[in-house]
Coordinates of C-alpha atoms and ligand atoms in Angstrom, one line a residue:
X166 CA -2.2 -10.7 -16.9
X167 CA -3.5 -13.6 -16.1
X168 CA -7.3 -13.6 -14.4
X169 CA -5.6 -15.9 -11.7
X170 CA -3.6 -12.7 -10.7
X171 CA -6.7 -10.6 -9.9
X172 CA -8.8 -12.9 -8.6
X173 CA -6.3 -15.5 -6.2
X174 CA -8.0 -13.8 -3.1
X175 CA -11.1 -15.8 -4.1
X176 CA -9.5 -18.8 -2.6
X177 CA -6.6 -17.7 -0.5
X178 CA -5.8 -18.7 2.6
X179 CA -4.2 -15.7 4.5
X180 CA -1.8 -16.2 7.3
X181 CA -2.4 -13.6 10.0
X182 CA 0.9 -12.4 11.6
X183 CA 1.3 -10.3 14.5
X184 CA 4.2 -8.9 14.3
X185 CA 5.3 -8.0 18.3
X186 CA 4.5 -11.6 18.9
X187 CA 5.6 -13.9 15.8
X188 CA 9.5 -13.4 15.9
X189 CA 11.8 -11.4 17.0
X190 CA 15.3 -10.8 15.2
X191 CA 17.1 -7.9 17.2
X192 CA 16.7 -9.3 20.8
X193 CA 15.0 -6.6 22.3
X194 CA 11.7 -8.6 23.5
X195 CA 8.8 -7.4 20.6
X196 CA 8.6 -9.3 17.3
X197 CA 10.1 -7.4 14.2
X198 CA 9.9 -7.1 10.4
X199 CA 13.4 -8.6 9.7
X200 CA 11.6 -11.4 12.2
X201 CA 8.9 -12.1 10.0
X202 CA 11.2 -12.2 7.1
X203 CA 13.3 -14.8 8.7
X204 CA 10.6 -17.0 9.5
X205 CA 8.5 -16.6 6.3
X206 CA 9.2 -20.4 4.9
X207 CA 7.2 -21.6 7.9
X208 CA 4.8 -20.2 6.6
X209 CA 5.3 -21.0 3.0
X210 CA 5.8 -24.5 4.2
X211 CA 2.1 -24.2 5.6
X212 CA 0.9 -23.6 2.2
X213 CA -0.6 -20.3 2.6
X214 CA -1.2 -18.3 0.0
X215 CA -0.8 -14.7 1.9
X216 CA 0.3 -13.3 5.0
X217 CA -1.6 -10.4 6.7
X218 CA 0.4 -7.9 8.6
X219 CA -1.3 -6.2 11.6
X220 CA -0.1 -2.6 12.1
X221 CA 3.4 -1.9 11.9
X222 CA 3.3 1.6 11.1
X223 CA 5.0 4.6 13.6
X224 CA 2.8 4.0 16.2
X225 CA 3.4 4.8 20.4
X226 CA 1.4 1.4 20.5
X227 CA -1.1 2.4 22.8
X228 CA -3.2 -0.2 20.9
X229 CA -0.1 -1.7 19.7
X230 CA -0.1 -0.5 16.2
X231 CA -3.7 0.4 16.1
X232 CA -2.8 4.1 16.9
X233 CA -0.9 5.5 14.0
X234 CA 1.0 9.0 14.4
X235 CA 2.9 8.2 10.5
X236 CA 0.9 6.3 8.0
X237 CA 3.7 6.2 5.6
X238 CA 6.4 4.8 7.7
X239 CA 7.7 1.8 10.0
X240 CA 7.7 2.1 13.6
X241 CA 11.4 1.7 14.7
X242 CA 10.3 -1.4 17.5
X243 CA 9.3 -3.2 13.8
X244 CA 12.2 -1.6 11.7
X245 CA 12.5 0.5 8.6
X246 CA 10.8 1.3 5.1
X247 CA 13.9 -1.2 4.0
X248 CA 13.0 -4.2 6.1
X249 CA 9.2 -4.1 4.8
X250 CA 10.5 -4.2 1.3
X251 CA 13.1 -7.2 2.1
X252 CA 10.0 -8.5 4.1
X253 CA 7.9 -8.5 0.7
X254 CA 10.8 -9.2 -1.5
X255 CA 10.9 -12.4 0.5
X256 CA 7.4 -13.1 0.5
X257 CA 6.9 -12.7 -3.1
X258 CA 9.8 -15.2 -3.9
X259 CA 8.1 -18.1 -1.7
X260 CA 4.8 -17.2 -3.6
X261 CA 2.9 -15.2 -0.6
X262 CA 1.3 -12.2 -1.0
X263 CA 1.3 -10.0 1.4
X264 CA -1.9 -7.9 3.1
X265 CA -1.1 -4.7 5.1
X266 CA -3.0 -3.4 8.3
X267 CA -4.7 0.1 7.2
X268 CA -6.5 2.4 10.3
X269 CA -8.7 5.4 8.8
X270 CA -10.8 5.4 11.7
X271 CA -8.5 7.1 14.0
X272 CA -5.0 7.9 14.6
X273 CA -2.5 8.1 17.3
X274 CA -3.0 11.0 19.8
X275 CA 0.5 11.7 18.4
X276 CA -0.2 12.5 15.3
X277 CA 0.7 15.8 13.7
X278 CA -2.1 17.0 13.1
X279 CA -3.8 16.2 16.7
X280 CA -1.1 17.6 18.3
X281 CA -1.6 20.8 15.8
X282 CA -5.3 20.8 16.7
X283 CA -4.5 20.4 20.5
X284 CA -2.1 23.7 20.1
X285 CA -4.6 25.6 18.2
X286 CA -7.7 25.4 20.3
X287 CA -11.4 25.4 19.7
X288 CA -12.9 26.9 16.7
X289 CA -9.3 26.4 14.6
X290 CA -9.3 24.7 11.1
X291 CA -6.8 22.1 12.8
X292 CA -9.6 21.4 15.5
X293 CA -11.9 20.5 12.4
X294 CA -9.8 17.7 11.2
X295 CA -11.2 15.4 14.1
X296 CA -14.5 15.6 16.5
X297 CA -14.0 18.8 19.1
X298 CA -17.0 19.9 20.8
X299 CA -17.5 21.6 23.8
X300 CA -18.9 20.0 26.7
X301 CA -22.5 19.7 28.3
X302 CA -23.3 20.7 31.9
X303 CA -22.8 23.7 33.7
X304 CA -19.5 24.3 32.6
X305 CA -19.1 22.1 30.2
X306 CA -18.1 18.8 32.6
X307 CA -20.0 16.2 30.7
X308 CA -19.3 14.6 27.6
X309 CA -21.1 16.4 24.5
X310 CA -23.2 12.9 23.8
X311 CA -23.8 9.6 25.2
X312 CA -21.8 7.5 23.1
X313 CA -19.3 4.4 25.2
X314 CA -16.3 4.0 23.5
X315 CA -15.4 0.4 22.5
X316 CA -12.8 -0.3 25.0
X317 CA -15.4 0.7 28.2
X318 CA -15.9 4.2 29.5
X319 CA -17.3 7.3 27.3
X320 CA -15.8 8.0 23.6
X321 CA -15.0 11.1 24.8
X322 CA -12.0 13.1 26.6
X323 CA -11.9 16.5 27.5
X324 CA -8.7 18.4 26.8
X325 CA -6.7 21.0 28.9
X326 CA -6.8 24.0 26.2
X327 CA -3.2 26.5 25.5
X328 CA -4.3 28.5 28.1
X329 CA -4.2 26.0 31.0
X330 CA -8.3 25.7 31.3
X331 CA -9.9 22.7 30.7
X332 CA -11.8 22.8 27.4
X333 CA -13.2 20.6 24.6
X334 CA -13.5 17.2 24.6
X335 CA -12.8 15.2 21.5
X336 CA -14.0 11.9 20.3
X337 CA -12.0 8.6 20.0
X338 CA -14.3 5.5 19.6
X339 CA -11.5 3.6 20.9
X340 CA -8.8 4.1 23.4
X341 CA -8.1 8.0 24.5
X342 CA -5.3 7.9 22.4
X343 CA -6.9 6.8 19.5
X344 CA -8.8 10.2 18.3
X345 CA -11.3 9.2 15.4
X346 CA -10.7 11.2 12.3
X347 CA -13.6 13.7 11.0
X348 CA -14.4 12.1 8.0
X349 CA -16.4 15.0 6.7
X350 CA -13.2 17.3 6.1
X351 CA -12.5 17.0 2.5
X352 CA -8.5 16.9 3.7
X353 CA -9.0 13.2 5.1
X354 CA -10.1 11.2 2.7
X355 CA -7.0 13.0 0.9
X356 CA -4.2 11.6 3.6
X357 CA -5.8 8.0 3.9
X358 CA -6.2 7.6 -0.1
X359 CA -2.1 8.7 0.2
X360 CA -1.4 6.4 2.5
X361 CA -3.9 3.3 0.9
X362 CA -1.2 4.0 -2.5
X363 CA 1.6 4.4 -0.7
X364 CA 1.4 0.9 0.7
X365 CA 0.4 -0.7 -2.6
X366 CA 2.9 1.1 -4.8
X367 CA 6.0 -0.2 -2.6
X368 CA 4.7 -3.7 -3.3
X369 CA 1.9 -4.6 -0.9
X370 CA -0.9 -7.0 -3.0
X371 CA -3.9 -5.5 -0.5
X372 CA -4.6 -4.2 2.6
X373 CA -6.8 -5.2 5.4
X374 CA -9.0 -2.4 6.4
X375 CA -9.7 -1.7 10.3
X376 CA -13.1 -1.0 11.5
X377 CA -14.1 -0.6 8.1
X378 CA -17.9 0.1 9.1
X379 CA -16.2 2.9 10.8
X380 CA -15.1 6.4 9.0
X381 CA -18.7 8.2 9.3
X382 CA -20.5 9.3 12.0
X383 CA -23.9 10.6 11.7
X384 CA -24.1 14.3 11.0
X385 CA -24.2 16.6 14.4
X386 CA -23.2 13.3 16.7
X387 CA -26.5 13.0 17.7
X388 CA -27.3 11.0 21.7
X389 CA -27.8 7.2 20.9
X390 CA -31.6 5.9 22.3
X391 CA -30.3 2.9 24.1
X392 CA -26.4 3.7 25.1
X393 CA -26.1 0.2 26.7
X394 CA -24.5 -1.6 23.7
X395 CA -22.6 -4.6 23.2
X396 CA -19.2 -4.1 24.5
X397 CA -16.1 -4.7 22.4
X398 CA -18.1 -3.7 19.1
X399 CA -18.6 -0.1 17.5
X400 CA -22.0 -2.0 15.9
X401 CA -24.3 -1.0 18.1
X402 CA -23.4 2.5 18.5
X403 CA -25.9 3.0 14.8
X404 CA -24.5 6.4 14.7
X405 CA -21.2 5.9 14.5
X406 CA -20.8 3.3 12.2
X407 CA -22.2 2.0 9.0
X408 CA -23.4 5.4 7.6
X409 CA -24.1 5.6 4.3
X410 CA -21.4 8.2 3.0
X411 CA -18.8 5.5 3.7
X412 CA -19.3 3.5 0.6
X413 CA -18.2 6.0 -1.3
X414 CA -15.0 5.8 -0.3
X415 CA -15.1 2.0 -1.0
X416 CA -16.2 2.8 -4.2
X417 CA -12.8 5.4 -4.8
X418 CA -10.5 3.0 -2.9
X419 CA -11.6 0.2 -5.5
X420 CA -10.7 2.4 -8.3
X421 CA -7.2 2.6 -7.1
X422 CA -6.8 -0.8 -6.5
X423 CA -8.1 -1.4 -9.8
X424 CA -5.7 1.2 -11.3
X425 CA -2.7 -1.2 -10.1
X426 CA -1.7 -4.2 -12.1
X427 CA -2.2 -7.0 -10.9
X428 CA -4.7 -5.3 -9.4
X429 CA -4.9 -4.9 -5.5
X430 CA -7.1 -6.0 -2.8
X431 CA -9.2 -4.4 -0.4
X432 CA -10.9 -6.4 2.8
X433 CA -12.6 -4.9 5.2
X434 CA -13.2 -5.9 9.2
X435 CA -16.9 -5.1 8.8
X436 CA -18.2 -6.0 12.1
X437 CA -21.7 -6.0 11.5
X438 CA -24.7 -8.1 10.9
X439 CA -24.4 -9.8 7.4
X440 CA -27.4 -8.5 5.8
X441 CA -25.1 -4.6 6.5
X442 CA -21.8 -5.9 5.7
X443 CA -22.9 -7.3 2.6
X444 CA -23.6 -3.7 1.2
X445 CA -19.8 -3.1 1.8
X446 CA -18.8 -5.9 -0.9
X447 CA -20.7 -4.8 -3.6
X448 CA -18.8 -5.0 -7.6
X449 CA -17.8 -2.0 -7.1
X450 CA -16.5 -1.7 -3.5
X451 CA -14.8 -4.2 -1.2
X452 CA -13.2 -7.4 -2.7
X453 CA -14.1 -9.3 1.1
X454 CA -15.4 -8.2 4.3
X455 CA -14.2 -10.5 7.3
X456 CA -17.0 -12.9 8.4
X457 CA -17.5 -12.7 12.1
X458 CA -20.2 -15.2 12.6
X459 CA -17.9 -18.3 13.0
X460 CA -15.8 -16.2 15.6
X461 CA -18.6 -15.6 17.7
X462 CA -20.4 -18.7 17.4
X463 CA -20.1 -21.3 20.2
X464 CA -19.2 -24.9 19.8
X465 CA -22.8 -26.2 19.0
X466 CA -24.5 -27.4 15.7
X467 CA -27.2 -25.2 15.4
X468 CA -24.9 -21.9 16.3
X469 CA -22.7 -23.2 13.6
X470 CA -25.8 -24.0 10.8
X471 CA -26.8 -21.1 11.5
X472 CA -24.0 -18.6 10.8
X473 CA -22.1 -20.7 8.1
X474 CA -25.5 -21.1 6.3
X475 CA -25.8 -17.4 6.5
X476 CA -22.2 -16.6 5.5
X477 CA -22.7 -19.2 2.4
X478 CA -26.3 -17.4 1.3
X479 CA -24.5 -14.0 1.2
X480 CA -21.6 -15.1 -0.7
X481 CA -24.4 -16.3 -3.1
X482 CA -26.2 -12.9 -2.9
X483 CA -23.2 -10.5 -3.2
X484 CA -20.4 -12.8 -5.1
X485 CA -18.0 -12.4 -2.9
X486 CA -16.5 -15.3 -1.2
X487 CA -16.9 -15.9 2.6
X488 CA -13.7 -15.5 4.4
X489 CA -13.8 -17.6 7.1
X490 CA -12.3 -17.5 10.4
X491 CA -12.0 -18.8 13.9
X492 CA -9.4 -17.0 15.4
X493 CA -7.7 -13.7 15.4
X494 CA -6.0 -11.1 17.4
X495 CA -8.9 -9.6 19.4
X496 CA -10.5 -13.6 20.4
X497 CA -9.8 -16.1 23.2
X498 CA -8.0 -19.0 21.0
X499 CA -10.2 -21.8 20.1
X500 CA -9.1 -24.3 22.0
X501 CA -10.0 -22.2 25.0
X502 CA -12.8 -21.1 23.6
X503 CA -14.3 -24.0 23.0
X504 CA -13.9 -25.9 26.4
X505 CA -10.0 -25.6 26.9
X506 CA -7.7 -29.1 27.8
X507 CA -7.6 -32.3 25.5
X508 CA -11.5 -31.4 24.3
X509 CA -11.0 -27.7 23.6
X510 CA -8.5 -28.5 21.4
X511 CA -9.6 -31.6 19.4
X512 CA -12.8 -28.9 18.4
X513 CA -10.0 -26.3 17.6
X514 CA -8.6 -29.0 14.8
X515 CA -12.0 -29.6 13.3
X516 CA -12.4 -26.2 13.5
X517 CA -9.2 -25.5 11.5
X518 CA -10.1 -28.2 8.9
X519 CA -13.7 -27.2 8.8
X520 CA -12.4 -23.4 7.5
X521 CA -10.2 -24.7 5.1
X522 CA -12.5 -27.1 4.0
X523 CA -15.9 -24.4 3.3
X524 CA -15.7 -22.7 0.5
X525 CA -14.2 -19.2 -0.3
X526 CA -11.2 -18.0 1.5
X527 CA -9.9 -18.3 5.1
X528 CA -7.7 -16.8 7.4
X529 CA -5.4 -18.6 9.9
X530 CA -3.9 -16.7 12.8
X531 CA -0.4 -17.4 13.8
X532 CA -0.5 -20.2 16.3
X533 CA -3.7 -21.8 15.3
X534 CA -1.6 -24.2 13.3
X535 CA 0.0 -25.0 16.3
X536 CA -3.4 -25.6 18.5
X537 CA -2.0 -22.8 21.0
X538 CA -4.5 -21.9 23.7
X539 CA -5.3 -18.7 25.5
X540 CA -2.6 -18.2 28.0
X541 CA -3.4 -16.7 31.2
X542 CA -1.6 -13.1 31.5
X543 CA -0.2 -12.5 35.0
X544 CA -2.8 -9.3 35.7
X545 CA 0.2 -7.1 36.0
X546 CA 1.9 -7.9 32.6
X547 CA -1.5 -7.5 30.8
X548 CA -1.2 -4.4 28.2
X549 CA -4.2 -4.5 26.4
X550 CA -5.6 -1.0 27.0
X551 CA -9.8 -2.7 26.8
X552 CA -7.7 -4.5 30.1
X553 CA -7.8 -1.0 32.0
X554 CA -10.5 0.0 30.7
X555 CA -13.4 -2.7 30.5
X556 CA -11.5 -5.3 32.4
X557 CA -11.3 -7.5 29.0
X558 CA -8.1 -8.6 27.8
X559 CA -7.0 -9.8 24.4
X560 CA -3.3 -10.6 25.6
X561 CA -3.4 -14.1 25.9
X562 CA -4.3 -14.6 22.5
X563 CA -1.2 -12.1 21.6
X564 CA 1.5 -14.3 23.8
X565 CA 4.9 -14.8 21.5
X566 CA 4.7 -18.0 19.6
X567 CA 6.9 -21.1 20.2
X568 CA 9.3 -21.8 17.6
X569 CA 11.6 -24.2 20.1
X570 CA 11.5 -26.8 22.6
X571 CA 13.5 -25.1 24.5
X572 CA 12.9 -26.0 28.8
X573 CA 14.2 -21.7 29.3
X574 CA 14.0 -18.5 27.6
X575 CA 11.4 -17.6 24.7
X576 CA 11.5 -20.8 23.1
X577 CA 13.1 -19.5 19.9
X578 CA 11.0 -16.1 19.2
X579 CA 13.6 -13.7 20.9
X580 CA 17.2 -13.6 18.8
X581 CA 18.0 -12.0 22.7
X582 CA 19.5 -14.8 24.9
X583 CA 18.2 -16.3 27.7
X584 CA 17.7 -13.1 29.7
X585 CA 15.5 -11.4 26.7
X586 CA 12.1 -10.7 28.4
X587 CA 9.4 -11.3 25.8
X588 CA 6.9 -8.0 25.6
X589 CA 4.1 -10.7 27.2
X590 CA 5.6 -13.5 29.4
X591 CA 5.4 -16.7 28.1
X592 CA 4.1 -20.0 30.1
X593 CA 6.7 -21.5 32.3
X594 CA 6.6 -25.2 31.9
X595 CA 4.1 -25.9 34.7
X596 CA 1.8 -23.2 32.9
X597 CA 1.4 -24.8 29.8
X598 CA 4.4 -26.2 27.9
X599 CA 5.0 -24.0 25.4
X600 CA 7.9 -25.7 24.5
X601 CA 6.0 -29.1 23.5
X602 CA 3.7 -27.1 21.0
X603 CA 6.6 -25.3 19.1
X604 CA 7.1 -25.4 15.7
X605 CA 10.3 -27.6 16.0
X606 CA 8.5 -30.1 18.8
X607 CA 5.3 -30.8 16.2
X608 CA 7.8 -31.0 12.8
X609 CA 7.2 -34.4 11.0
X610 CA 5.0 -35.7 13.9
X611 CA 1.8 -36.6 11.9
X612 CA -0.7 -36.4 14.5
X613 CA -0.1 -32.6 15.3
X614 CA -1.8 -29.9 14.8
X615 CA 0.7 -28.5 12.7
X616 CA 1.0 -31.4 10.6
X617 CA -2.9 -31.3 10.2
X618 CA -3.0 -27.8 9.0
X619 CA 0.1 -28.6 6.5
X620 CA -2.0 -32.0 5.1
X621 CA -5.5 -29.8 5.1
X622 CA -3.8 -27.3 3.0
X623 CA -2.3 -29.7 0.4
X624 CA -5.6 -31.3 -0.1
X625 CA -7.2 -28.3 -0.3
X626 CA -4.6 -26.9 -3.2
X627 CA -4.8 -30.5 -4.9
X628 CA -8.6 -30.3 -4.9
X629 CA -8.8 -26.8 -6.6
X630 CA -5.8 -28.0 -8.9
X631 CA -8.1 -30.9 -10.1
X632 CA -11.3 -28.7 -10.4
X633 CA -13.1 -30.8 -7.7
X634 CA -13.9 -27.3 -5.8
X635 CA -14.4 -24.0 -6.8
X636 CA -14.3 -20.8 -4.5
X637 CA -17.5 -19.8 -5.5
X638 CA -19.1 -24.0 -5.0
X639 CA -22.8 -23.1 -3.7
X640 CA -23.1 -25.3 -0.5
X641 CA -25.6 -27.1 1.5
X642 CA -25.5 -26.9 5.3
X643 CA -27.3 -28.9 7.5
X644 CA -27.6 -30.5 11.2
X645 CA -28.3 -34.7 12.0
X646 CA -29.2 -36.2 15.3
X647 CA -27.0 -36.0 17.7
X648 CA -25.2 -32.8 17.0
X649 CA -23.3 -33.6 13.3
X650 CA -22.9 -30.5 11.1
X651 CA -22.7 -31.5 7.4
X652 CA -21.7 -29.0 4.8
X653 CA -22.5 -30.2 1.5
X654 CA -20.6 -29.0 -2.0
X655 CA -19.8 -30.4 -5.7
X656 CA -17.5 -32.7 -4.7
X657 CA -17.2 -33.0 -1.0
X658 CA -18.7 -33.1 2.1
X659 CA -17.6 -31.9 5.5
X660 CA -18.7 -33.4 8.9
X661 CA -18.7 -32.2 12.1
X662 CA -19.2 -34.3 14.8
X663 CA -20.6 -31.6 17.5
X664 CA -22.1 -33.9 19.9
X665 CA -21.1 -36.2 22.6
X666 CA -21.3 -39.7 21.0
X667 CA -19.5 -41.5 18.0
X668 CA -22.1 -41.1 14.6
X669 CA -21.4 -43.2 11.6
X670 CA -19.0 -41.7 9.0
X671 CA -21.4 -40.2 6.1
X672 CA -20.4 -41.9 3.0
X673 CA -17.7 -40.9 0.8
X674 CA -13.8 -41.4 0.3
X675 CA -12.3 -39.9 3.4
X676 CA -9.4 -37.6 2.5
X677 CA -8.7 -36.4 5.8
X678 CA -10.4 -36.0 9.8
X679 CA -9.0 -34.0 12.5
X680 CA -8.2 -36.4 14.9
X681 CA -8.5 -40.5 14.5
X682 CA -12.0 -42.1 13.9
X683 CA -13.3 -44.8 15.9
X684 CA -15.0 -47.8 15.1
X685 CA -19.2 -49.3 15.4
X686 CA -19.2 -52.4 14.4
X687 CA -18.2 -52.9 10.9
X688 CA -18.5 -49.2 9.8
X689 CA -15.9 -46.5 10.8
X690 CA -17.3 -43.9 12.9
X691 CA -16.6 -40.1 13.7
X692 CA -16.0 -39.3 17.3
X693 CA -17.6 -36.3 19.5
X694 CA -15.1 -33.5 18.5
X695 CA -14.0 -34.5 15.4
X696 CA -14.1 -33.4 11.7
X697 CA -13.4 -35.5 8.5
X698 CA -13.5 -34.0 4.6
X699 CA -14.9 -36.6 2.2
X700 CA -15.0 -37.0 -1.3
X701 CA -18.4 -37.5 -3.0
Ligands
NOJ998 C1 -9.9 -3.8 15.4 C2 -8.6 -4.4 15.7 O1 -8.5 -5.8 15.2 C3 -8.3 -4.3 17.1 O2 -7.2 -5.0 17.6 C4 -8.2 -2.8 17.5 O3 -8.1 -2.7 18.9 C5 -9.4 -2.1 17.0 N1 -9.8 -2.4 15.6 C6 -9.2 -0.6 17.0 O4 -8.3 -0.2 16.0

């Protein structure tokens, strides 16, 4: 086996699907399998080297996939065992590798084994496959700690027990109907290590790893100090995340995606500080952990120095390339993000380029290569349950993408007709025209987005085909006057213009800039917004 087979993840660049929204082939209004299958060459075409699946697994999609009640099946809304192995069959013979979606935080309040535990009542061996305690109060009205679940609200619910009364509560980090797993029974680590094979033995070449700081929590569920954490991220809740007893089944999950040939990979959606999630990528452990720095950091130089340069040291410290990323399923898109209209998205473009261009691997969610913005869910179509919750909602980054001009309809993701409704509504024309940024409207048109993202990709093989870069290139990152971000590497350098006038293009052969550059004088010149890749 060649050491190019174990160690492409170095460099990939994974394509993030989600499957209700990317395509949908039997017309009922949510993306399917035998969708992504039929659309897999545009993603080939991008150059990608993988494509990450988020969950498709029997799910009553409270969280839309993120609430498993079958780890080894398909939901039915995505298909059957069949379609995922015609889905990776395809894959495989346009060169992709494909990453599944794997939850062992929690599962679907329809699991089995909840519903067993719900049946059996307090002080049952089913009970002790998940977090059931009694109440605190008089009669056992308040929650048994303090801890806010992730989505807004306490982590706990109480239950009514056989008899009718209302009893325990149990604990769900996330949604109600996302119950959190105990990880201290001996008989879970059993079912997730089933389902982590079962995935890789019917063909999958890694899995992405959900709340992978998760798993843990500390021992008796003790009251946090300070209960007023960051919302949307389990890392500040210290005592349920990040405890030490996780790595070890890291270290037993690497062994059986070292047991496969070519072997398998493991990365995990470690939301925490670097100097944590650094522990989680040890030899021995993780391949990657996602790096969240870049997703959180606002459109400014510094922000930027800051958390790439922080990324880069670790990825020096720990050998594990970053994987870097701007957008995914849970963010505002970029070119909302970052100031929305004509500005928003010229930063989203350098954005795109400046990921591809850093060194490790990065990850492109669907639509990015398309420069799609946040869309504005009608309140009442939003179905995000952090929406009811927390009032936060990730929908309008999970809107259907455009495949075709089309003036009506879904614009080419719905095999339904005219009349199919799409799960989330997509913009009407005076919205945004979600026609004009389909895949067919930006084909061949050389200064679109998608266009960009196909020409950064090409350069980017070409330059690790000719040995210019390297995954593991240490890199130098630093800020000029006037807000320019320069990463420096072996062979290239990449600027960021960050500010709000032109700055003279740094020196070097220019093999490709986001948007055009302008000119001072003599001298070309990079424009506020605007990245360029150099050769040195
Ligand atoms: C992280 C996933 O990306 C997000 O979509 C989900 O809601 C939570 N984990 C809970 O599973």
């Amino acid at each position: 086996m060649s050491a190019d087979e174990n160690s492409w993840w170095r460099s990939a660049v994974v394509y993030q699907v989600y499957p209700r929204s990317f395509a949908d082939a039997d017309g009922d209004g949510v993306g399917d399998l035998a969708g992504v299958t039929s659309r897999l060459d545009h993603i080939a075409s991008l150059g990608a080297d993988a494509v990450w699946l988020t969950p498709f697994q029997r799910s009553p999609q409270a969280d839309h996939g993120y609430d498993v009640s079958d780890y080894l099946d398909v939901d039915p809304l995505f298909g059957t065992l069949g379609d995922f192995d015609a889905l990776v069959g395809r894959a495989h013979d346009l060169g992709l590798r494909v990453l599944v979606d794997l939850v062992p935080n929690h599962c679907s309040s329809a699991h089995p084994l909840f519903q067993a535990a719900l049946e059996a009542g307090p002080g049952s061996p089913e009970r002790a496959r998940f977090h059931f305690s009694p109440g605190r109060g008089h009669s056992g009205e308040l929650p048994p700690n303090n801890w806010p679940s992730v989505f807004g609200g306490p982590a706990w619910s109480r239950v009514t027990e056989p008899d009718g009364q209302p009893g325990e509560w149990y604990l769900h980090l996330y949604a109600p109907e996302q119950p959190d797993w105990n990880w201290r029974h001996p008989a879970t680590g059993v079912l997730l290590d089933e389902a982590l094979r079962f995935w890789l033995d019917r063909g999958a070449d890694g899995v992405r790893i959900d709340v992978a700081h998760g798993l843990f929590k500390a021992d008796g569920l003790p009251d946090l100090a300070d209960p007023d954490i960051e919302p949307m991220r389990l890392r500040g809740n210290v005592m349920a995340c990040d405890q030490e007893e996780v790595h070890e089944v890291y270290r037993r999950w690497r062994r059986i995606a070292d047991d496969f040939e070519p072997q398998r990979v493991l990365v995990g959606e470690v939301n925490l500080l670097p100097h944590r999630a650094a522990r989680y990528v040890r030899p021995d452990e993780l391949h990657q952990a996602f790096a969240f720095a870049l997703l959180a950091a606002p459109w400014d130089a510094k922000a930027w120095r800051t958390a790439a340069a922080g990324l880069l040291e670790g990825a020096a410290d720990t050998g594990s390339p970053v994987t870097w990323v701007v957008e995914n399923h849970d963010v505002v898109r970029a070119p909302t993000r970052y100031g929305g209209g004509e500005r928003g998205l010229a930063r989203a473009r350098a954005a795109l380029l400046a990921v591809l261009a850093l060194p490790g691997s990065a990850y492109v969610y669907q639509g990015q290569e398309l420069g799609l913005p946040e869309v504005e869910v009608p309140v009442e179509a939003r179905q995000d349950p952090a929406w009811l919750r927390s009032g936060v909602t990730r929908d309008g980054a999970r809107v259907p993408i455009p495949w075709h001009p089309e003036p009506s309809g879904t614009h080419g993701f719905s095999a339904g007709g005219p009349g199919a409704l799409p799960w989330l509504p997509v913009p009407t024309r005076t919205e945004a025209d979600w026609g004009a940024l389909s895949v067919d409207a930006q084909e061949g048109d050389p200064s679109s987005t998608l266009e960009l993202t196909r020409a950064a990709l090409r350069l980017r093989r070409r330059l690790h085909a000719d040995g210019v870069v390297h995954p593991d290139d240490a890199a130098t990152v630093c800020t000029m006057a006037g807000g320019l971000l320069q990463v420096e590497r072996a062979g290239t350098l990449l600027a960021i213009n960050m500010g709000d006038v032109a700055v003279g293009l740094p020196d070097g052969e220019l093999l490709l800039s986001s948007g055009p550059l302008t000119r001072q004088g003599e001298s070309r010149a990079l424009p506020p917004d605007t990245a360029a890749w150099l050769r040195r």
